[in-house]
Structures are given as C-alpha cells and as structure tokens.
Coordinates of C-alpha atoms and ligand atoms in Angstrom, one line a residue:
M17 CA -22.5 5.8 -3.9
I18 CA -24.5 8.8 -2.8
K19 CA -21.8 11.2 -3.9
E20 CA -22.1 9.9 -7.4
K21 CA -25.8 10.5 -7.2
I22 CA -25.3 14.1 -6.3
K23 CA -22.8 14.6 -9.0
K24 CA -25.3 13.3 -11.5
I25 CA -27.9 15.7 -10.4
I26 CA -25.4 18.6 -10.8
D27 CA -24.2 17.3 -14.1
K28 CA -27.7 17.2 -15.4
Q29 CA -28.0 21.0 -14.9
F30 CA -25.4 21.4 -17.6
D31 CA -26.9 19.0 -20.0
C32 CA -29.2 21.3 -21.9
A33 CA -27.7 23.3 -24.8
H34 CA -28.6 26.6 -23.2
C35 CA -26.7 25.9 -20.1
K36 CA -23.7 24.0 -21.4
Q37 CA -21.5 26.5 -19.6
L38 CA -19.0 24.4 -18.0
P39 CA -15.5 25.2 -19.4
E40 CA -14.2 22.4 -21.6
G41 CA -12.8 19.5 -19.5
V42 CA -14.1 20.8 -16.2
E43 CA -16.2 18.4 -14.3
A44 CA -18.4 19.2 -11.4
E45 CA -16.4 18.0 -8.4
V46 CA -18.3 16.9 -5.3
S47 CA -16.2 16.6 -2.2
T48 CA -17.0 15.1 1.1
V49 CA -17.3 17.6 4.0
E50 CA -15.6 16.9 7.3
N51 CA -17.3 19.5 9.4
L52 CA -21.0 18.6 9.4
A53 CA -22.0 22.2 10.1
F54 CA -21.3 22.8 6.4
G55 CA -23.3 19.8 5.3
H56 CA -22.3 16.4 4.1
Y57 CA -21.0 17.2 0.6
S58 CA -20.0 20.3 -1.2
T59 CA -19.2 21.5 -4.7
N60 CA -17.2 24.4 -6.0
V61 CA -18.6 24.2 -9.5
A62 CA -20.4 27.5 -9.2
M63 CA -17.2 29.3 -8.5
R64 CA -15.4 27.8 -11.5
L65 CA -18.4 28.6 -13.7
A66 CA -18.6 32.2 -12.4
K67 CA -14.9 32.7 -13.2
D68 CA -15.5 31.5 -16.7
L69 CA -18.6 33.6 -17.2
G70 CA -17.1 36.7 -15.5
R71 CA -20.1 36.7 -13.1
N72 CA -20.5 36.9 -9.3
P73 CA -19.9 33.4 -7.9
Q74 CA -22.5 33.7 -5.2
E75 CA -25.1 34.7 -7.7
V76 CA -24.2 31.8 -9.9
G77 CA -24.3 29.6 -6.8
L78 CA -27.7 30.7 -5.8
E79 CA -29.1 30.1 -9.3
L80 CA -27.5 26.7 -9.6
A81 CA -28.6 25.7 -6.0
A82 CA -32.2 26.6 -6.9
K83 CA -32.1 24.4 -10.0
I84 CA -30.6 21.5 -8.1
R85 CA -33.2 21.7 -5.4
E86 CA -35.9 21.5 -8.1
A87 CA -34.2 18.6 -9.9
A88 CA -33.4 16.5 -6.8
P89 CA -35.7 13.7 -5.8
K90 CA -37.9 14.7 -3.0
N91 CA -36.5 14.0 0.5
L92 CA -33.0 13.4 -0.8
F93 CA -31.7 16.6 0.9
E94 CA -32.6 18.3 4.0
K95 CA -31.3 21.4 2.4
V96 CA -29.0 22.8 -0.3
E97 CA -27.2 25.9 0.8
V98 CA -24.8 28.4 -0.8
A99 CA -22.0 29.4 1.6
G100 CA -18.9 31.5 1.6
P101 CA -17.6 32.6 -1.8
G102 CA -20.0 30.3 -3.6
F103 CA -19.8 26.8 -2.3
I104 CA -22.9 24.8 -2.7
N105 CA -23.4 22.6 0.3
F106 CA -25.6 19.5 0.5
F107 CA -27.2 18.3 3.7
L108 CA -28.6 14.8 3.3
S109 CA -32.0 14.3 4.9
A110 CA -32.5 11.9 7.8
K111 CA -34.4 9.7 5.5
T112 CA -31.5 9.5 3.0
L113 CA -29.1 8.7 5.8
Q114 CA -31.3 6.0 7.2
A115 CA -31.9 4.5 3.8
E116 CA -28.1 4.5 3.0
L117 CA -27.4 2.8 6.3
S118 CA -30.0 0.2 5.6
E119 CA -28.2 -0.6 2.3
I120 CA -24.8 -0.8 4.0
Y121 CA -26.3 -3.1 6.7
K122 CA -27.7 -5.4 4.1
N123 CA -24.4 -5.8 2.3
R124 CA -22.1 -5.1 5.2
K125 CA -19.8 -8.1 4.5
D126 CA -19.1 -6.7 1.0
Y127 CA -19.3 -3.1 1.8
G128 CA -16.3 -1.2 0.3
N129 CA -16.0 -3.5 -2.7
I130 CA -16.2 -1.3 -5.7
N131 CA -15.9 -2.1 -9.4
V132 CA -13.9 0.8 -10.8
G133 CA -11.2 -1.7 -11.7
K134 CA -13.4 -4.4 -13.2
G135 CA -11.8 -6.0 -16.3
K136 CA -8.5 -4.3 -15.6
K137 CA -5.2 -5.8 -14.4
V138 CA -2.4 -4.3 -12.3
I139 CA 0.9 -5.7 -11.4
V140 CA 2.1 -4.6 -8.0
E141 CA 5.8 -5.3 -7.5
Y142 CA 6.9 -5.2 -3.9
S143 CA 9.4 -6.5 -1.3
Q144 CA 12.2 -7.4 -3.9
P145 CA 14.9 -8.5 -1.4
N146 CA 18.4 -9.5 -2.6
I147 CA 19.7 -13.0 -2.6
A148 CA 22.5 -13.8 -0.2
K149 CA 21.8 -10.6 1.7
K150 CA 19.6 -9.7 4.6
M151 CA 16.2 -8.3 4.0
H152 CA 16.3 -4.8 5.5
V153 CA 13.9 -2.2 6.7
G154 CA 13.6 -0.7 3.3
H155 CA 12.4 -4.1 2.0
L156 CA 10.0 -4.2 4.9
R157 CA 8.5 -0.9 3.9
S158 CA 8.1 -2.0 0.4
T159 CA 6.5 -5.3 1.6
I160 CA 4.0 -3.6 3.8
I161 CA 3.0 -0.8 1.4
G162 CA 2.9 -3.1 -1.6
D163 CA 0.7 -5.6 0.1
S164 CA -1.7 -3.0 1.2
L165 CA -1.9 -1.4 -2.3
A166 CA -2.5 -4.8 -3.8
N167 CA -5.4 -5.4 -1.3
I168 CA -6.8 -2.0 -2.2
F169 CA -6.7 -2.7 -5.9
E170 CA -8.4 -5.9 -5.3
A171 CA -11.2 -4.2 -3.4
C172 CA -11.6 -1.9 -6.4
G173 CA -12.2 -4.9 -8.6
Y174 CA -8.9 -5.1 -10.4
K175 CA -7.2 -8.4 -11.1
V176 CA -4.0 -8.0 -9.2
V177 CA -0.7 -9.8 -9.8
R178 CA 1.4 -9.7 -6.6
W179 CA 5.0 -9.7 -7.9
N180 CA 8.2 -10.3 -6.0
Y181 CA 11.2 -9.3 -8.1
L182 CA 14.3 -10.8 -6.5
G183 CA 17.8 -9.3 -6.7
D184 CA 19.4 -12.6 -7.8
W185 CA 21.8 -11.5 -10.6
G186 CA 24.8 -9.4 -11.2
T187 CA 28.6 -9.5 -10.8
Q188 CA 28.3 -9.7 -7.0
F189 CA 27.4 -13.3 -7.4
G190 CA 30.7 -14.0 -9.1
K191 CA 32.5 -12.5 -6.1
L192 CA 30.4 -14.6 -3.7
I193 CA 31.0 -17.8 -5.6
Y194 CA 34.7 -17.1 -5.6
A195 CA 34.7 -16.3 -1.9
Y196 CA 32.8 -19.5 -1.2
K197 CA 35.1 -21.7 -3.2
Q198 CA 38.1 -20.1 -1.5
W199 CA 37.1 -19.6 2.1
G200 CA 33.6 -21.1 2.6
N201 CA 32.2 -24.5 3.5
K202 CA 28.9 -26.2 3.1
A203 CA 28.1 -26.9 6.7
A204 CA 28.5 -23.2 7.7
V205 CA 26.2 -22.1 4.9
K206 CA 23.6 -24.7 5.8
K207 CA 23.6 -23.7 9.4
N208 CA 23.2 -20.0 8.9
P209 CA 22.8 -19.3 5.2
I210 CA 22.4 -15.6 4.8
E211 CA 24.7 -14.7 7.6
E212 CA 27.5 -16.9 6.3
L213 CA 27.1 -15.8 2.7
L214 CA 27.2 -12.2 3.8
R215 CA 30.3 -12.9 5.8
L216 CA 32.0 -14.4 2.8
Y217 CA 31.0 -11.4 0.6
V218 CA 32.3 -8.9 3.1
Y219 CA 35.5 -11.0 3.5
F220 CA 36.0 -10.9 -0.2
H221 CA 35.8 -7.1 -0.2
D222 CA 38.3 -6.9 2.6
Q223 CA 40.7 -9.1 0.7
V224 CA 40.4 -7.0 -2.5
K225 CA 42.0 -4.1 -0.6
T226 CA 45.3 -6.0 -0.5
D227 CA 44.9 -8.1 -3.6
A228 CA 43.5 -6.2 -6.5
T229 CA 43.5 -9.2 -8.8
L230 CA 40.5 -10.7 -6.9
G231 CA 38.2 -8.3 -8.8
D232 CA 39.1 -10.2 -12.0
R233 CA 38.6 -13.6 -10.2
G234 CA 35.1 -12.5 -9.3
R235 CA 34.3 -11.4 -12.8
E236 CA 35.6 -14.7 -14.2
E237 CA 33.3 -16.6 -11.9
F238 CA 30.4 -14.5 -12.9
K239 CA 31.2 -15.0 -16.6
K240 CA 31.2 -18.7 -15.9
L241 CA 27.9 -18.4 -14.2
E242 CA 26.5 -16.5 -17.2
D243 CA 27.8 -19.1 -19.6
G244 CA 26.1 -21.9 -17.7
D245 CA 29.0 -23.5 -15.9
R246 CA 27.5 -26.4 -14.0
E247 CA 29.3 -25.9 -10.7
N248 CA 28.7 -22.2 -10.5
R249 CA 25.1 -22.6 -11.6
A250 CA 24.5 -25.1 -8.8
L251 CA 26.1 -22.9 -6.2
W252 CA 24.1 -19.9 -7.3
K253 CA 20.9 -22.0 -7.2
W254 CA 21.7 -23.2 -3.8
F255 CA 22.4 -19.7 -2.4
R256 CA 19.1 -18.6 -3.9
E257 CA 17.1 -21.4 -2.4
E258 CA 18.6 -20.9 1.0
S259 CA 17.9 -17.2 0.9
L260 CA 14.3 -17.8 -0.2
K261 CA 13.7 -20.1 2.7
E262 CA 14.7 -17.3 5.1
F263 CA 12.6 -14.7 3.3
K264 CA 9.6 -17.0 3.4
K265 CA 9.9 -17.2 7.1
I266 CA 9.6 -13.5 7.4
Y267 CA 6.7 -13.3 4.9
K268 CA 4.9 -16.0 6.9
T269 CA 5.2 -14.0 10.1
L270 CA 4.0 -10.9 8.3
G271 CA 1.2 -12.7 6.5
I272 CA 2.4 -11.7 3.0
N273 CA 1.8 -13.6 -0.3
F274 CA 2.9 -13.3 -3.8
D275 CA 1.6 -14.7 -7.1
V276 CA 4.9 -14.4 -9.0
W277 CA 8.4 -15.0 -7.7
I278 CA 10.8 -14.0 -10.3
G279 CA 14.4 -12.8 -10.2
E280 CA 16.5 -10.5 -12.3
S281 CA 18.2 -13.6 -13.5
A282 CA 15.1 -14.6 -15.5
Y283 CA 15.7 -11.8 -18.0
E284 CA 19.3 -12.6 -18.7
K285 CA 18.5 -14.2 -22.1
Q286 CA 16.4 -11.1 -23.1
M287 CA 19.2 -8.7 -22.6
A288 CA 21.0 -9.1 -25.9
P289 CA 17.9 -8.5 -28.0
I290 CA 17.1 -5.3 -26.0
I291 CA 20.6 -4.0 -26.3
S292 CA 20.7 -4.6 -30.1
E293 CA 17.3 -3.1 -30.5
L294 CA 18.4 0.0 -28.6
K295 CA 21.4 0.2 -31.0
K296 CA 19.4 -0.4 -34.1
K297 CA 16.8 2.2 -33.3
G298 CA 19.7 4.6 -32.7
L299 CA 18.7 5.1 -29.1
A300 CA 21.9 3.9 -27.6
K301 CA 25.4 4.9 -28.4
E302 CA 28.9 3.9 -27.3
S303 CA 30.5 6.0 -24.7
E304 CA 33.9 5.1 -23.3
G305 CA 33.2 1.5 -24.2
A306 CA 29.9 1.4 -22.5
L307 CA 26.5 1.8 -24.0
V308 CA 24.3 4.7 -23.0
V309 CA 21.0 6.3 -23.9
D310 CA 20.8 10.0 -24.1
L311 CA 18.0 11.5 -22.0
T312 CA 18.7 15.2 -22.4
E313 CA 15.2 15.8 -23.7
E314 CA 13.8 14.3 -20.6
N315 CA 16.1 16.4 -18.5
L316 CA 17.8 13.3 -17.1
P317 CA 21.4 12.1 -17.0
V318 CA 22.4 9.5 -19.6
A319 CA 21.2 6.0 -18.8
L320 CA 23.8 3.3 -18.8
V321 CA 22.4 0.2 -20.5
A322 CA 25.5 -2.0 -20.9
K323 CA 28.9 -2.0 -19.3
S324 CA 32.2 -1.9 -21.2
D325 CA 32.8 -5.6 -20.4
G326 CA 29.4 -6.4 -21.9
A327 CA 27.9 -7.1 -18.5
S328 CA 24.2 -6.3 -18.4
L329 CA 22.8 -3.9 -16.0
Y330 CA 20.0 -3.4 -13.5
L331 CA 18.3 -0.9 -15.7
T332 CA 18.4 -3.1 -18.8
R333 CA 17.0 -6.1 -16.9
D334 CA 14.2 -3.8 -15.7
L335 CA 13.4 -2.9 -19.4
A336 CA 13.4 -6.6 -20.3
S337 CA 11.2 -7.4 -17.4
A338 CA 8.7 -4.6 -18.1
R339 CA 8.3 -5.8 -21.7
D340 CA 7.9 -9.3 -20.5
R341 CA 5.2 -8.4 -18.0
N342 CA 3.3 -6.4 -20.6
K343 CA 3.4 -9.2 -23.0
K344 CA 2.4 -12.0 -20.6
Y345 CA -0.1 -10.2 -18.4
K346 CA -1.3 -7.2 -20.4
P347 CA -1.8 -5.0 -17.3
Q348 CA -3.0 -1.5 -17.4
Q349 CA -0.5 -0.5 -14.7
I350 CA 2.7 -1.8 -13.3
I351 CA 3.5 -0.4 -9.9
Y352 CA 7.0 -0.5 -8.5
V353 CA 7.0 -0.1 -4.7
V354 CA 10.6 0.9 -4.2
A355 CA 12.5 3.4 -1.9
N356 CA 13.0 7.1 -2.8
E357 CA 16.7 6.4 -3.3
Q358 CA 15.9 4.7 -6.6
T359 CA 13.9 7.6 -8.0
L360 CA 16.5 8.5 -10.6
H361 CA 16.7 4.8 -11.7
F362 CA 13.0 4.6 -12.3
E363 CA 12.8 8.0 -14.1
Q364 CA 15.5 6.8 -16.4
M365 CA 14.1 3.4 -16.8
F366 CA 10.6 4.7 -17.6
A367 CA 12.1 7.2 -20.1
V368 CA 14.0 4.6 -22.0
A369 CA 11.0 2.2 -21.8
K370 CA 9.0 4.9 -23.5
K371 CA 11.6 5.4 -26.2
I372 CA 12.0 1.7 -27.0
G373 CA 8.4 0.8 -26.3
V374 CA 7.8 -1.9 -23.8
G375 CA 4.0 -2.2 -23.9
S376 CA 1.0 -0.1 -23.0
A377 CA 0.9 -0.4 -19.2
D378 CA 1.4 2.8 -17.2
L379 CA 4.6 2.4 -15.3
K380 CA 4.5 4.0 -11.8
H381 CA 7.0 4.3 -9.1
A382 CA 5.3 4.3 -5.6
K383 CA 8.2 5.5 -3.6
F384 CA 8.9 5.7 0.1
G385 CA 11.2 7.2 2.6
L386 CA 13.6 5.8 5.3
V387 CA 12.9 4.1 8.6
L388 CA 14.4 6.0 11.5
G389 CA 14.8 5.2 15.2
E390 CA 13.2 7.2 18.0
D391 CA 16.2 9.6 17.9
R392 CA 15.4 10.2 14.2
K393 CA 18.7 8.6 13.3
K394 CA 19.3 5.3 11.7
L395 CA 17.4 2.5 13.5
S396 CA 19.9 0.8 15.8
T397 CA 20.2 -1.3 18.9
R398 CA 21.1 0.1 22.3
E399 CA 24.7 -0.7 21.6
G400 CA 24.5 1.3 18.4
R401 CA 24.5 -1.7 16.0
A402 CA 22.2 -1.5 13.0
I403 CA 19.0 -3.4 13.9
Q404 CA 18.1 -6.4 11.8
L405 CA 14.7 -7.0 10.5
E406 CA 14.2 -10.3 12.4
E407 CA 15.1 -8.6 15.6
L408 CA 12.7 -5.8 14.9
I409 CA 9.9 -8.1 14.3
S410 CA 10.6 -10.2 17.3
K411 CA 10.9 -7.1 19.5
I412 CA 7.4 -5.8 18.5
L413 CA 6.0 -9.3 19.1
V414 CA 7.5 -9.5 22.6
L415 CA 6.2 -6.0 23.4
A416 CA 2.7 -6.9 22.1
E417 CA 2.6 -10.1 24.1
A418 CA 3.4 -8.2 27.3
A419 CA 0.7 -5.7 26.5
I420 CA -2.0 -8.3 25.6
D421 CA -1.0 -10.3 28.7
K422 CA -2.1 -7.4 30.8
K423 CA -5.1 -6.4 28.8
S424 CA -6.7 -9.7 27.9
S425 CA -6.3 -11.4 31.3
G426 CA -9.5 -13.5 30.9
L427 CA -8.3 -15.3 27.7
S428 CA -6.4 -18.6 27.3
A429 CA -2.7 -18.4 26.6
A430 CA -3.1 -19.7 23.0
K431 CA -5.7 -17.1 22.3
K432 CA -3.6 -14.4 23.8
R433 CA -0.6 -15.4 21.6
K434 CA -2.7 -15.2 18.5
I435 CA -4.1 -11.8 19.5
A436 CA -0.6 -10.5 20.4
H437 CA 0.6 -11.5 16.9
A438 CA -2.2 -9.6 15.2
V439 CA -1.6 -6.6 17.4
G440 CA 2.2 -6.6 17.1
I441 CA 2.3 -7.1 13.4
G442 CA -0.6 -4.7 13.0
A443 CA 1.2 -2.1 15.0
L444 CA 4.2 -2.4 12.7
K445 CA 2.2 -2.2 9.5
Y446 CA 0.0 0.6 10.6
N447 CA 2.9 2.7 11.8
D448 CA 4.1 2.7 8.2
L449 CA 0.8 2.9 6.4
K450 CA -0.6 5.8 8.3
E451 CA 2.1 8.1 7.1
N452 CA 2.5 9.7 3.7
R453 CA 4.8 7.1 2.2
N454 CA 7.2 9.7 0.8
S455 CA 8.2 10.7 4.3
D456 CA 10.6 8.9 6.6
I457 CA 8.9 6.9 9.3
V458 CA 10.0 6.7 12.9
F459 CA 10.0 3.6 15.0
D460 CA 8.6 4.7 18.3
W461 CA 7.7 1.4 19.9
E462 CA 5.5 2.9 22.6
R463 CA 3.4 5.0 20.2
M464 CA 3.1 2.1 17.8
L465 CA 1.5 0.0 20.6
D466 CA -0.4 2.7 22.3
F467 CA -3.9 1.4 22.8
S468 CA -5.3 5.0 23.0
G469 CA -3.3 6.6 20.3
N470 CA -3.5 6.6 16.5
S471 CA -2.3 3.0 16.3
A472 CA -3.4 -0.4 15.0
P473 CA -4.0 -1.6 18.6
Y474 CA -6.4 1.3 19.2
L475 CA -8.4 0.3 16.1
Q476 CA -8.3 -3.4 16.9
Y477 CA -9.4 -2.7 20.5
T478 CA -12.2 -0.4 19.4
R479 CA -13.6 -3.1 17.2
A480 CA -13.2 -5.7 19.9
R481 CA -15.2 -3.5 22.3
L482 CA -17.9 -3.0 19.7
N483 CA -18.0 -6.8 19.2
R484 CA -18.4 -7.3 22.9
I485 CA -21.5 -5.2 23.0
I486 CA -22.9 -6.9 20.0
K487 CA -22.2 -10.3 21.5
K488 CA -23.8 -9.4 24.8
A489 CA -26.9 -8.1 23.2
G490 CA -27.6 -11.4 21.3
K491 CA -29.1 -11.7 17.9
V492 CA -30.9 -8.7 16.4
Y493 CA -34.0 -9.8 14.4
E494 CA -35.6 -6.8 12.9
V495 CA -34.1 -3.4 12.3
D496 CA -35.7 -0.2 11.2
F497 CA -33.3 2.6 11.0
K498 CA -36.0 5.2 11.0
V499 CA -35.6 5.5 14.8
L500 CA -32.1 6.8 14.4
N501 CA -32.1 10.6 14.6
G502 CA -29.3 11.9 16.8
E503 CA -26.4 13.9 15.6
A504 CA -23.9 11.3 16.8
E505 CA -25.7 8.6 14.8
F506 CA -25.9 10.7 11.7
G507 CA -22.2 11.6 12.0
L508 CA -21.3 7.9 12.1
I509 CA -23.5 7.1 9.1
K510 CA -22.0 9.8 7.1
K511 CA -18.5 8.5 8.0
L512 CA -19.6 5.0 6.9
L513 CA -20.7 6.5 3.6
D514 CA -17.1 7.8 2.9
F515 CA -15.5 4.3 3.1
P516 CA -15.7 3.3 -0.6
E517 CA -14.5 6.6 -1.7
E518 CA -11.4 6.4 0.5
I519 CA -10.6 3.1 -1.0
K520 CA -11.0 4.4 -4.5
K521 CA -8.8 7.4 -3.7
S522 CA -6.0 5.1 -2.3
A523 CA -6.0 3.1 -5.5
E524 CA -5.9 6.3 -7.6
T525 CA -3.1 8.0 -5.7
L526 CA -1.3 4.9 -4.5
Y527 CA -1.3 6.3 -1.0
T528 CA -2.6 4.5 2.0
N529 CA -2.5 7.2 4.6
N530 CA -5.9 8.7 3.8
L531 CA -7.5 5.3 4.3
A532 CA -5.7 4.8 7.6
T533 CA -6.8 8.2 8.8
Y534 CA -10.3 7.4 7.7
I535 CA -10.4 4.2 9.8
F536 CA -8.9 6.1 12.8
S537 CA -11.6 8.9 12.6
L538 CA -14.3 6.3 12.3
A539 CA -13.0 4.6 15.4
V540 CA -12.9 7.9 17.3
L541 CA -16.5 8.6 16.4
A542 CA -17.5 5.1 17.3
N543 CA -15.8 5.4 20.7
K544 CA -17.5 8.7 21.3
F545 CA -20.9 7.2 20.3
Y546 CA -20.9 4.3 22.6
E547 CA -19.5 6.3 25.5
T548 CA -22.4 8.7 25.3
T549 CA -25.1 6.2 24.2
P550 CA -25.9 3.4 26.6
I551 CA -26.7 0.9 23.9
L552 CA -27.4 -2.1 26.0
K553 CA -29.4 -0.1 28.5
E554 CA -31.6 1.5 25.8
E555 CA -35.2 0.8 26.7
S556 CA -36.8 1.1 23.3
K557 CA -36.3 -2.2 21.6
A558 CA -36.4 -0.7 18.2
K559 CA -33.7 1.9 19.1
R560 CA -31.5 -0.7 20.7
A561 CA -31.7 -2.9 17.6
A562 CA -30.9 0.0 15.3
Y563 CA -27.9 1.0 17.5
L564 CA -26.6 -2.5 17.4
A565 CA -27.0 -2.7 13.7
L566 CA -25.2 0.6 13.3
I567 CA -22.3 -0.6 15.4
S568 CA -22.1 -3.9 13.5
C569 CA -21.6 -1.8 10.3
V570 CA -18.9 0.2 12.0
S571 CA -17.2 -3.0 13.3
E572 CA -17.3 -4.5 9.8
V573 CA -15.9 -1.4 8.2
I574 CA -13.0 -1.1 10.8
K575 CA -12.2 -4.8 10.1
R576 CA -12.4 -4.4 6.3
G577 CA -10.3 -1.2 6.5
L578 CA -7.7 -2.9 8.6
N579 CA -7.6 -5.9 6.3
L580 CA -7.0 -3.6 3.4
L581 CA -3.9 -2.4 5.2
G582 CA -2.9 -6.0 5.6
I583 CA -3.8 -6.0 9.3
E584 CA -5.8 -8.6 11.1
S585 CA -8.6 -7.7 13.4
P586 CA -9.2 -10.2 16.2
E587 CA -12.8 -10.6 17.2
E588 CA -11.9 -10.1 20.9
I589 CA -9.0 -8.6 22.8
Ligands
LIG629 N1 16.3 -5.6 -5.3 C1 16.4 -4.2 -5.4 C2 17.0 -3.6 -4.1 O1 16.9 -4.3 -3.1 C3 15.1 -3.5 -5.6 C4 14.4 -3.9 -6.9 C5 13.4 -2.9 -7.3 N2 12.6 -3.3 -8.4 C6 12.9 -3.1 -9.7 N3 12.1 -3.5 -10.6 N4 14.1 -2.5 -10.0 O2 17.5 -2.5 -4.1

C-alpha cells in the first residue's frame, strides 16, 4: 500500500540517534485526505513532535518536509507541502498514480485481499436465534452484521470461524414440553412448527396466571430434560430440528452460512466444573441461595452464575462456551455480534471470564441498536401488528421485483427474478451496514430501494452500467496508463487506492459503515466520471483502452466491496 510506503519514509527520518525525537509510543500517522486540494495523504507528526520539543510546529513541519523530499524516491511525489498549523501534505505524482493503477489492474480480481490477519484466527458469533421462537429483526441485524464482519476478516487473511450459537436451553423448554404434553398435538407442530410451539408457550403463560402450580410443572419437566429423560429429550430434539429447518430457510434466502452450529445446551455438562471452580477460587459466593460473583472492582453489578434451584444460567453457559472455543480453536479474538440490550451481560461475562481465565482470545462485543419503522417506532404492519421477519423479507423482495420489472425490461423473467433477489436482499443488508451499528436503523422501504440514493441498488446499478460500457467496447488488449492525466481520473485512482485500508479499518474497529460509505463515494465518482467522459466515443485508442481498464478496476472494487457486505452484484440490471 502506498500509504505504508509514505509512512516508512517518514519513520526513516526518526531512525538516526540524533533525530530520535518522537515521543515514546508515538507513531507517525499517515491519513488519507478526502479533499484533493490538500493532497492525497497527510501527517500531523510535525505537530506532535513540536509540542514535545516546545517548538513552533510549522517550523518543525518545514524541516521535516524538506528531509522527506530529499529521502523520497524521485518522482514519487508531485509535491510535499506544509499547510495550516503544521500538517505535511503529500501529493502523489501522475507517474505514481499511473503505476499504482497498473498494479491494481493486474491483480484486480484479488485487489483488497490483505494479509494483516495471516496466521490468526477469529470466531465471529452471529445470528443466534432461539429455538421454538421466531427469529426477529434483532437476529436479522446480528446475521447481517456478523456475516459482513466475517467476510471482512477473511479478506484480511484471518481464518474465520462463523459461529451460530442457538438459544436451545433453559427452563423455558420445561414449560414448553409441559404445554405440549398437556395441550399440543403432533400434526399441528408438524404443520407450522414455530408458530404452534410459540402458541403453546404463550398459552402456558396465560394459564400460569390462574394456576400458579404450573410453574413447578414446567421446572419438573426441565429437570427431567436435564436428567436425560427419554421422552423429554426426544421432544426437545424434535422442537430443535423443526426450528432449525425454519431458520435455514431464512438463511438460504439471505445467503448466509455458518461453520459451527452449536447451542447453549452443548455446554450443560461443563457447567458444574465451572461453578465449582468459581467457588474454589473464591470468586463466587452464596447470596440468598444463589451463587454470585462480586464485580465491584469492575464497577459492575454482581453477576449471577447459578440459581437457588441449582439451574444453570445464560452467563455461566457463555463462560463454558468461551473456554471451550478457546481450547478447541485457539482464536485471537471472539466477536459476539449481539444487540445493545445485552451490553451489561457481556460486560459481566467478560469480567468473570477474566477472573476465572477462559483462554487468551480477546472477547469483544460488537453491539447494535434497534430496528425501527418509518415512523421511528417499533416496526409494525399497517394494522399495527409487529411485523415478522419472513414478512419483511418477502415485502422487500416484492418491491424489488416491481422495481426491476420496470428497470430491466429487456431481460428474461428468470434473469429479472435473480436480479430482483440480489437487489432486494442487498437493499435490506446495505440499509443496515451503512449505518454506525450502535445506532438504531430505520426501515424506509422507498429509500432502501432508491436507485439514485445511498442504497445497494444504486451501487449495483452503477456497476451494471460500467459493465455495459465495458461489454460494448469489447476486449481491451494493451493498456498504458500513462495517457491518463485528468483530475477526474486521478480522483478515481486515489479512491481505488483507499480500498484495502477501508477493509483493514473495518476489521480493526468492527464497523462496516466506513466501508459502505467508501463504496458509495467510489460509485459517485465513477458516475461523475463517465457522465463527463465519453469513453466509447474517445478517438484516441490508447486513451479509450486506459479509460476502460480504469472502469473495470472500479467495477471490480464495487463488486468486491458489496460482496464484503454480503451483497451480490449482478453483472447486468
Ligand atoms: N440467543 C440469544 C438471544 O436471542 C443471543 C445469544 C447471544 N450470544 C451469546 N453468546 N450470549 O437473545
């Protein structure tokens, strides 16, 4: 990456004993500049240095810039300038930009694959729906964000384990089994598994209001399940399988895959050892019959690790699971993509995990906000009923089909359907991934599908248009980028250069919005470029070839970028 090259040149200036002036731990930071009037890259190192030396920052900047100019390879920069309070701005030369583009063009299919994660492993846990319940929009956000983060880590060279942690254990299954035995029947569950199980569960809770002893019945059934009672085990297994079938339908529509499917139930056997270890190490103590870990030092409320009836808990299962993942996979990081609402849970879990020691992986909570309707209230149907995930997905697909039907009139029905699927699901995912995940997102159907706004369809359509030009032009045989010398071309090349860095940043911060914004601004530049540059009408053969090669790089980066967000990019629209 050219940015790294610049950083090395700057760092070199601090190599000699005499000028080792950088304060301890401070590294020269090179940042990419958006406004090309201020160059392509910039560093504030002179200002940091001046502060430390008690000198005038501009003066230090001028001295440093002079040294850099001298040390830099000839023709790398057009100029190196000091601006404002001491920023050093780097303007790449035309030659450098052309050479960089030539590299990108040669490896365009792989461009954006970086190796910062080589030899490292990361577990990305996402989706995590609960058995016998509907997958809801919160799970949808986790699914979309987690899948994209996993793709991004892969592009960075990490070995990624895509992990689905199913909510398949807990006392609620005792209640469900009781309700099924009492009021349920096989045919009804077979016909509509999740809906029927949910109905039974809700019915159970209604009945508890008038018959308090039912609580005990539920607990008894759960105890039997824990003890391996055959009938209960079989029922639980069946409910689980039926639920998984439904989840898998949704994953198929969304194009989501996992390497590991494991439920909370898998850690049941590891609970007792964890609990006794917590006791033995003096970390947990009895409190009103339950077992708790004090987290005063961490400024957190006590963590409950076992209930008074001995039942294990969500947090304890998470501890067991974290230890197991560390042991089996030896990852450097475990990322939990879970809603903001569970922040306290993860803070407590991570704190207890640290005390007891579960392994060396960094545990990180990648949290996200709610999904809201257009009115910024809970997402609901016109009648005010909470909208279900399946309805939401089919609605976006119907809308996308209508839009594509209009837009792609020349294509066959089958092709149109495929494109509409990519556009609809893309719209859904992009609407999520373009926002800072901590904020709530709004479901504004029109904006999501707006072909001229900041949306997946806009990006997909931009690329399809570029492809149309490339296809029309036919094969390009020889390219020499030396003929490219306009502002618009240089702007596009610089934007292409930023791609690997945006990927790296996303993996470091666990945010996808910067990458989404990047693809959007690349597409805006590309649209501007071909609206002002008549590529196919260009008379100079050499120029035409270079333009075409440039837009193939852009097309490839838009595609790769979308794919990293888990979004397909149809060749034509
Ligand atoms: N199944 C849980 C839910 O739907 C989310 C699980 C989150 N992951 C975890 N390791 N606790 O709320």
